[in-house]
JSON list of C-alpha atoms in Angstrom, two decimals:
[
{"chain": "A", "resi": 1, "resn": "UNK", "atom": "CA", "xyz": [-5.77, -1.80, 9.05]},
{"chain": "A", "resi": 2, "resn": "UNK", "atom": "CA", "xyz": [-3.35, -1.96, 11.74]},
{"chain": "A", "resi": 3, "resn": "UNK", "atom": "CA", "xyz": [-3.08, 1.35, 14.04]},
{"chain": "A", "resi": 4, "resn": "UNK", "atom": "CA", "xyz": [0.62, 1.96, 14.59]},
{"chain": "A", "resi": 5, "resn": "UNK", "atom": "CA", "xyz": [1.77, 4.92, 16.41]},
{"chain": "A", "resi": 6, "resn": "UNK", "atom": "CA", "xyz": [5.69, 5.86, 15.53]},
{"chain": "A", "resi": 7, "resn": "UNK", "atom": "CA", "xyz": [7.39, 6.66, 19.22]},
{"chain": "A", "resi": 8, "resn": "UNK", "atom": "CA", "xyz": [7.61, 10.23, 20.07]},
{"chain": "A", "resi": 9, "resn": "UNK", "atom": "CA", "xyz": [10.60, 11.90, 19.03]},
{"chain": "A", "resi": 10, "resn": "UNK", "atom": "CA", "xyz": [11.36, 9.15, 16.33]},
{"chain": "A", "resi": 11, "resn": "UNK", "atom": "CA", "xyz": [12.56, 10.05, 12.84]},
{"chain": "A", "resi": 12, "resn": "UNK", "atom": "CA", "xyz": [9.69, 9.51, 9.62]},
{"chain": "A", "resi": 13, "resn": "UNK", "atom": "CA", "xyz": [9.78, 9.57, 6.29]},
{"chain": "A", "resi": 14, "resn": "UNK", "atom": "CA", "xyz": [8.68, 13.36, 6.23]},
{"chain": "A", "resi": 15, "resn": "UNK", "atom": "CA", "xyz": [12.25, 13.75, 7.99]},
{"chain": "A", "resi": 16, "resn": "UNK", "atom": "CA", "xyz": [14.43, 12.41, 5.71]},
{"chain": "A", "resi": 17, "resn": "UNK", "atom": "CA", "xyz": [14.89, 14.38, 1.61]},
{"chain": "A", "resi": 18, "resn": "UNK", "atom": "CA", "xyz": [14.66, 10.67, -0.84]},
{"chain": "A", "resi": 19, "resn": "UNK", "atom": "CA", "xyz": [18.43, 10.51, -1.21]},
{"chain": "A", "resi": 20, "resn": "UNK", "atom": "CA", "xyz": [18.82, 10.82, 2.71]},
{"chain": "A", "resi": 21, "resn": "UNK", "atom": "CA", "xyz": [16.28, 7.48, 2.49]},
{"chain": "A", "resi": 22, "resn": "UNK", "atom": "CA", "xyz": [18.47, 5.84, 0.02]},
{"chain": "A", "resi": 23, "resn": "UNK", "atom": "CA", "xyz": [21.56, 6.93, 1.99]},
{"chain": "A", "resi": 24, "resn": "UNK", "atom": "CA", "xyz": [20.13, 5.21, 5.15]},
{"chain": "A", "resi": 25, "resn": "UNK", "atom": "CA", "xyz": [19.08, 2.20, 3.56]},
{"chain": "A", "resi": 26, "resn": "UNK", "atom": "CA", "xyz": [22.29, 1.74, 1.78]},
{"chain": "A", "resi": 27, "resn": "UNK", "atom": "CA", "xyz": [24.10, 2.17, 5.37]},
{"chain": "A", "resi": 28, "resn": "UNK", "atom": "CA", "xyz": [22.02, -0.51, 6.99]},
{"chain": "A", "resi": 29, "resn": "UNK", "atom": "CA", "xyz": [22.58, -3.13, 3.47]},
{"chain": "A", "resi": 30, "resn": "UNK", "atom": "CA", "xyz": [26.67, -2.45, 4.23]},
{"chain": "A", "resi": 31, "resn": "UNK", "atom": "CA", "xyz": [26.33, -3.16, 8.11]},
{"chain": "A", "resi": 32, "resn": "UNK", "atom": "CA", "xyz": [23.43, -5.08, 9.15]},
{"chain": "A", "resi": 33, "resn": "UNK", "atom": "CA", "xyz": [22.62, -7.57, 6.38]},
{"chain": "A", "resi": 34, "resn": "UNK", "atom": "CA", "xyz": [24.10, -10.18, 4.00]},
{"chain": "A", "resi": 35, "resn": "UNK", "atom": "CA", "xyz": [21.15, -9.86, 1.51]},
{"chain": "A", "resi": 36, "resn": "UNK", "atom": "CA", "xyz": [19.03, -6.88, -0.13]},
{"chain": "A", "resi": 37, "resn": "UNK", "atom": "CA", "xyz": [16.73, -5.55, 2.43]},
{"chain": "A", "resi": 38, "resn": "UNK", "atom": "CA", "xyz": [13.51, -4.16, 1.42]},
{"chain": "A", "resi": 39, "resn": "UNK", "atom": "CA", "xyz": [12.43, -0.67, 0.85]},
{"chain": "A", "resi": 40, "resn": "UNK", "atom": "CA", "xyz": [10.08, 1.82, -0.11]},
{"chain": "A", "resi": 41, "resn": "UNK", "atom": "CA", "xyz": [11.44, 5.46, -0.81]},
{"chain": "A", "resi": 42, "resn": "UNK", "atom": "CA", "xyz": [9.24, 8.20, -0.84]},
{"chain": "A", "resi": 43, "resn": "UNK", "atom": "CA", "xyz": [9.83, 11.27, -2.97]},
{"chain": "A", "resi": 44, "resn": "UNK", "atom": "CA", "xyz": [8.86, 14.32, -4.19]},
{"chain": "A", "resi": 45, "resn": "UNK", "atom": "CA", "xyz": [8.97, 15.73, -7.78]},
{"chain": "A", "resi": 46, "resn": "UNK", "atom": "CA", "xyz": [11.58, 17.90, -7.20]},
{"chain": "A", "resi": 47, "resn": "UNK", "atom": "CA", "xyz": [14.03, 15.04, -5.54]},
{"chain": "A", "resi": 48, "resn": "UNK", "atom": "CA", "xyz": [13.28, 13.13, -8.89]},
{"chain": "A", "resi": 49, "resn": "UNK", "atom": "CA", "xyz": [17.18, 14.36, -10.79]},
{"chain": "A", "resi": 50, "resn": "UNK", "atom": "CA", "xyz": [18.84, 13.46, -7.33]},
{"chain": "A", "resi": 51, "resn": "UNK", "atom": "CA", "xyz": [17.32, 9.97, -7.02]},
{"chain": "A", "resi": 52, "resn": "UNK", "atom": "CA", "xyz": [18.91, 9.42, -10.52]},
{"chain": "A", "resi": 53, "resn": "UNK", "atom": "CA", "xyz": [21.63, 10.88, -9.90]},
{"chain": "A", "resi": 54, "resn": "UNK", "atom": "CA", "xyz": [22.03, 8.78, -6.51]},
{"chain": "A", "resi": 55, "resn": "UNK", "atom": "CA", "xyz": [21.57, 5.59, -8.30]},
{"chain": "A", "resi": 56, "resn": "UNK", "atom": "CA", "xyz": [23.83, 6.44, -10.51]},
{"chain": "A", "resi": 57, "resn": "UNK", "atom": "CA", "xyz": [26.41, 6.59, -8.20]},
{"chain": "A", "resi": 58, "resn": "UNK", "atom": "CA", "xyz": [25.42, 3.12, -6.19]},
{"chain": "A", "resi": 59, "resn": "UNK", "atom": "CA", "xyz": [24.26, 0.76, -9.20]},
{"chain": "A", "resi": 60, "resn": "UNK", "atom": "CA", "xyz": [27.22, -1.72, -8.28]},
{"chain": "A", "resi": 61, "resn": "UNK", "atom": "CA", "xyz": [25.57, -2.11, -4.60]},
{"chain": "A", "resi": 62, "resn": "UNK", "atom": "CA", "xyz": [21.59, -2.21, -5.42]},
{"chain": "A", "resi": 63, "resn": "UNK", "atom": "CA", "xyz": [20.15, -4.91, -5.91]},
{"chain": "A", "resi": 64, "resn": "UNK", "atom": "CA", "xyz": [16.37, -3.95, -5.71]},
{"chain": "A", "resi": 65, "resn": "UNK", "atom": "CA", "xyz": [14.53, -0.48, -4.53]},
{"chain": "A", "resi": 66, "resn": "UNK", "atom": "CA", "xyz": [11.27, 0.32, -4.69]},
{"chain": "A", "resi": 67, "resn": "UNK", "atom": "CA", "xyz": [10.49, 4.62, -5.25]},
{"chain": "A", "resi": 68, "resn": "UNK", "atom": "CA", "xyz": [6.77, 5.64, -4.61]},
{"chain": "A", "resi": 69, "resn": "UNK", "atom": "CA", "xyz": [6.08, 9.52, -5.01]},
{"chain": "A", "resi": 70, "resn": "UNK", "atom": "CA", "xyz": [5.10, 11.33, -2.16]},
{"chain": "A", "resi": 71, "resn": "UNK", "atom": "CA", "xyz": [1.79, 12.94, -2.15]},
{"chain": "A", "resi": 72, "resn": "UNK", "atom": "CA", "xyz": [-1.48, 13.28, -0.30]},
{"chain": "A", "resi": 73, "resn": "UNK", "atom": "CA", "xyz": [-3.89, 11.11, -1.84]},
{"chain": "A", "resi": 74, "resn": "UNK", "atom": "CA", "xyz": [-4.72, 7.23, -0.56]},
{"chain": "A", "resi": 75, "resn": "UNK", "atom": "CA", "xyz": [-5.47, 4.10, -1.77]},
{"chain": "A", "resi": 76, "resn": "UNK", "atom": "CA", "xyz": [-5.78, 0.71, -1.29]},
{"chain": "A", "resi": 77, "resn": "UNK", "atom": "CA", "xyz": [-3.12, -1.26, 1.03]},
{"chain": "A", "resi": 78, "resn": "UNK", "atom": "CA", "xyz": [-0.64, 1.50, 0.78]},
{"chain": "A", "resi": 79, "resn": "UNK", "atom": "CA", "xyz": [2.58, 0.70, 2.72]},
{"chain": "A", "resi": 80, "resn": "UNK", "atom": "CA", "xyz": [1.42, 3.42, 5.18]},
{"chain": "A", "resi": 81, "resn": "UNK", "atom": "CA", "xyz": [-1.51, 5.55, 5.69]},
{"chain": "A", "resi": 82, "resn": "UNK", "atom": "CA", "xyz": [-0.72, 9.00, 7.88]},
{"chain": "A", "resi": 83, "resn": "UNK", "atom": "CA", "xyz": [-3.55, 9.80, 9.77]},
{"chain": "A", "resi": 84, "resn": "UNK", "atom": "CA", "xyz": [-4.59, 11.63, 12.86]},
{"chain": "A", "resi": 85, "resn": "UNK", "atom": "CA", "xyz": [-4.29, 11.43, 16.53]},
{"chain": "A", "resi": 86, "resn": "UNK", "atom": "CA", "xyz": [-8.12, 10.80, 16.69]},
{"chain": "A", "resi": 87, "resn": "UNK", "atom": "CA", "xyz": [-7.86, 8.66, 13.84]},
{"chain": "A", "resi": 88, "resn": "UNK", "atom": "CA", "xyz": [-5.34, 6.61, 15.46]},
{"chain": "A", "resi": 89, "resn": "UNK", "atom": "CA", "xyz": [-7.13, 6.62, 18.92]},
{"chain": "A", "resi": 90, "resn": "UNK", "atom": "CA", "xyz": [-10.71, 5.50, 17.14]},
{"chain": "A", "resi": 91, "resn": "UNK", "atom": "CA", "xyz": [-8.84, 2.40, 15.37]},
{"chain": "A", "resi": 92, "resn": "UNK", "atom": "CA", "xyz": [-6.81, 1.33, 18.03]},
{"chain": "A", "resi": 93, "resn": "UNK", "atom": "CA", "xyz": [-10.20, 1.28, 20.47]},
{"chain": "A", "resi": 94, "resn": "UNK", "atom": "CA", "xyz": [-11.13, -0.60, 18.30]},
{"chain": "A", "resi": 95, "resn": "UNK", "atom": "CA", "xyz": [-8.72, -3.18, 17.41]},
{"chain": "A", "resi": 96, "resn": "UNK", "atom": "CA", "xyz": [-9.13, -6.45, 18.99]},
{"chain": "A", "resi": 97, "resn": "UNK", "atom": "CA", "xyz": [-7.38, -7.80, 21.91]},
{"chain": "A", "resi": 98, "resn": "UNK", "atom": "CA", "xyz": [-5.35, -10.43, 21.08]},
{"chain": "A", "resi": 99, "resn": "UNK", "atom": "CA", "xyz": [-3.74, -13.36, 23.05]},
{"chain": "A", "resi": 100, "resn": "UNK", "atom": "CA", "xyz": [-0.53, -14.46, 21.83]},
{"chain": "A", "resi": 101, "resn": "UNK", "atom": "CA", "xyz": [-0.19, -17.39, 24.57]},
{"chain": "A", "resi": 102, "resn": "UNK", "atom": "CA", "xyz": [-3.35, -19.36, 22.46]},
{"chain": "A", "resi": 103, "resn": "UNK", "atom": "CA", "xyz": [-1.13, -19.07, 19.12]},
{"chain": "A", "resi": 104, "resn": "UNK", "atom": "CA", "xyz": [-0.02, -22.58, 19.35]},
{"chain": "A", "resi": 105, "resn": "UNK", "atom": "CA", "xyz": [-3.96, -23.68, 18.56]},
{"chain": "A", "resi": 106, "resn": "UNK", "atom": "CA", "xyz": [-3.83, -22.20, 14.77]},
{"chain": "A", "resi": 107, "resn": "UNK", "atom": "CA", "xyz": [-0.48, -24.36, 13.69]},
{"chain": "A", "resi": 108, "resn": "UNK", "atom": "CA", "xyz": [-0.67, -27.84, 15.50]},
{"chain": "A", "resi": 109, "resn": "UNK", "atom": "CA", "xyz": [1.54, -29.15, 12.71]},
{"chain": "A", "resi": 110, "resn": "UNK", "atom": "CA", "xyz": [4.41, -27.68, 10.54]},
{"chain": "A", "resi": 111, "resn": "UNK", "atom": "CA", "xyz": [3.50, -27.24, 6.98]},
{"chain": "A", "resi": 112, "resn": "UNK", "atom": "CA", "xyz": [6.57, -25.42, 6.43]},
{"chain": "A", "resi": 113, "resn": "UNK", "atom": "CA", "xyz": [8.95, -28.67, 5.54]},
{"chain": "A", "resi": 114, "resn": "UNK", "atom": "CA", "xyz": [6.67, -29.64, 2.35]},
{"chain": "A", "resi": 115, "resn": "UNK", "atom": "CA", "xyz": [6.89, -26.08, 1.02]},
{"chain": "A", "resi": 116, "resn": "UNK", "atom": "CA", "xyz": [11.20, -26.33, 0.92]},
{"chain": "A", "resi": 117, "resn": "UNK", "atom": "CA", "xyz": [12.64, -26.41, -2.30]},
{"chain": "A", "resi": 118, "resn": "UNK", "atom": "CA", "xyz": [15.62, -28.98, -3.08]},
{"chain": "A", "resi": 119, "resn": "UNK", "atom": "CA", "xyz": [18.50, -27.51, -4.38]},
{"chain": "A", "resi": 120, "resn": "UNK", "atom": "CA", "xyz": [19.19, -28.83, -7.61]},
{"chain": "A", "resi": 121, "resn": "UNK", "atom": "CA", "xyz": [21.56, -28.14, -10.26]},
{"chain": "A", "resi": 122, "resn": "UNK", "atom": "CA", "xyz": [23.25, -30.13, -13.10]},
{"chain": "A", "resi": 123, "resn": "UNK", "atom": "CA", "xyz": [21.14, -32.90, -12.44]},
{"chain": "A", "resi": 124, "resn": "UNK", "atom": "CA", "xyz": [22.73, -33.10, -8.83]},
{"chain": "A", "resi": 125, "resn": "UNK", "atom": "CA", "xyz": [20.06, -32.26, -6.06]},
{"chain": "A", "resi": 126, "resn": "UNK", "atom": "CA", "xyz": [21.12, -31.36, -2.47]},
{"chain": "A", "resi": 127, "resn": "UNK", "atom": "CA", "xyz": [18.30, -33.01, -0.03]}
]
C-alpha cells in the first residue's frame, strides 16, 4: 500500500454524482489530451439509468471508461482504499524513507530501446 492523503479542501469522488465524474473526465479528454485518458467512475445503484443515459449521449467521443460501483466493502488492489486518519498516520510511519538521488543505481542501462515496436504495415516497416 501506498498512504496518500488528498489535500485539504480538495474535491473526491464522494463529491462528485457518476455523471458529474464522466462530465469532468470528458472536459479534461476535450482540453488537455490528444488520446483517451484513463478512468475509473464510481457509482451508485441509483446513478445506474443516468450513466446510460450519459453514454448515450457521448458514444461518438469515448473511447474507453471503466464504471466500478460504489460501496463499502474492500478487496484486493482496489484503485483506492478510504481509510482513516489513524489509518493513514500508522501506514505512513511506517512507510520507508526513500532517496530518489540513488535512483540512477537500479537502471545503469536503458532496456527501453529493445522493447520498441517497428511500425510496419503493407510489408513497409518504419525503423
Amino acid at each position: 500500500h501506498f498512504p496518500v492523503k488528498a489535500p485539504e479542501g480538495a474535491i473526491t469522488r464522494n463529491d462528485r454524482t457518476a455523471v458529474e465524474q464522466c462530465n469532468y473526465w470528458l472536459q479534461n479528454k476535450r482540453h488537455y489530451t490528444e488520446h483517451n485518458p484513463s478512468v475509473t467512475i464510481t457509482y451508485k445503484h441509483d446513478e445506474v439509468l443516468d450513466i446510460i443515459r450519459w453514454i448515450w449521449e457521448h458514444q461518438d467521443r469515448i473511447g474507453g471508461m471503466a464504471f466500478l460501483p460504489a460501496f463499502d466493502a474492500q478487496y484486493d488492489q482496489m484503485p483506492y482504499e478510504e481509510i482513516s486518519r489513524e489509518e493513514y498516520e500508522r501506514l505512513a510511519a511506517a512507510f520507508p524513507e526513500i532517496d530518489f538521488s540513488k535512483i540512477y543505481r537500479y537502471e545503469e542501462v536503458d532496456l527501453t530501446t529493445a522493447a520498441q515496436e517497428l511500425a510496419c504495415l503493407a510489408g513497409n516497416c518504419d525503423i
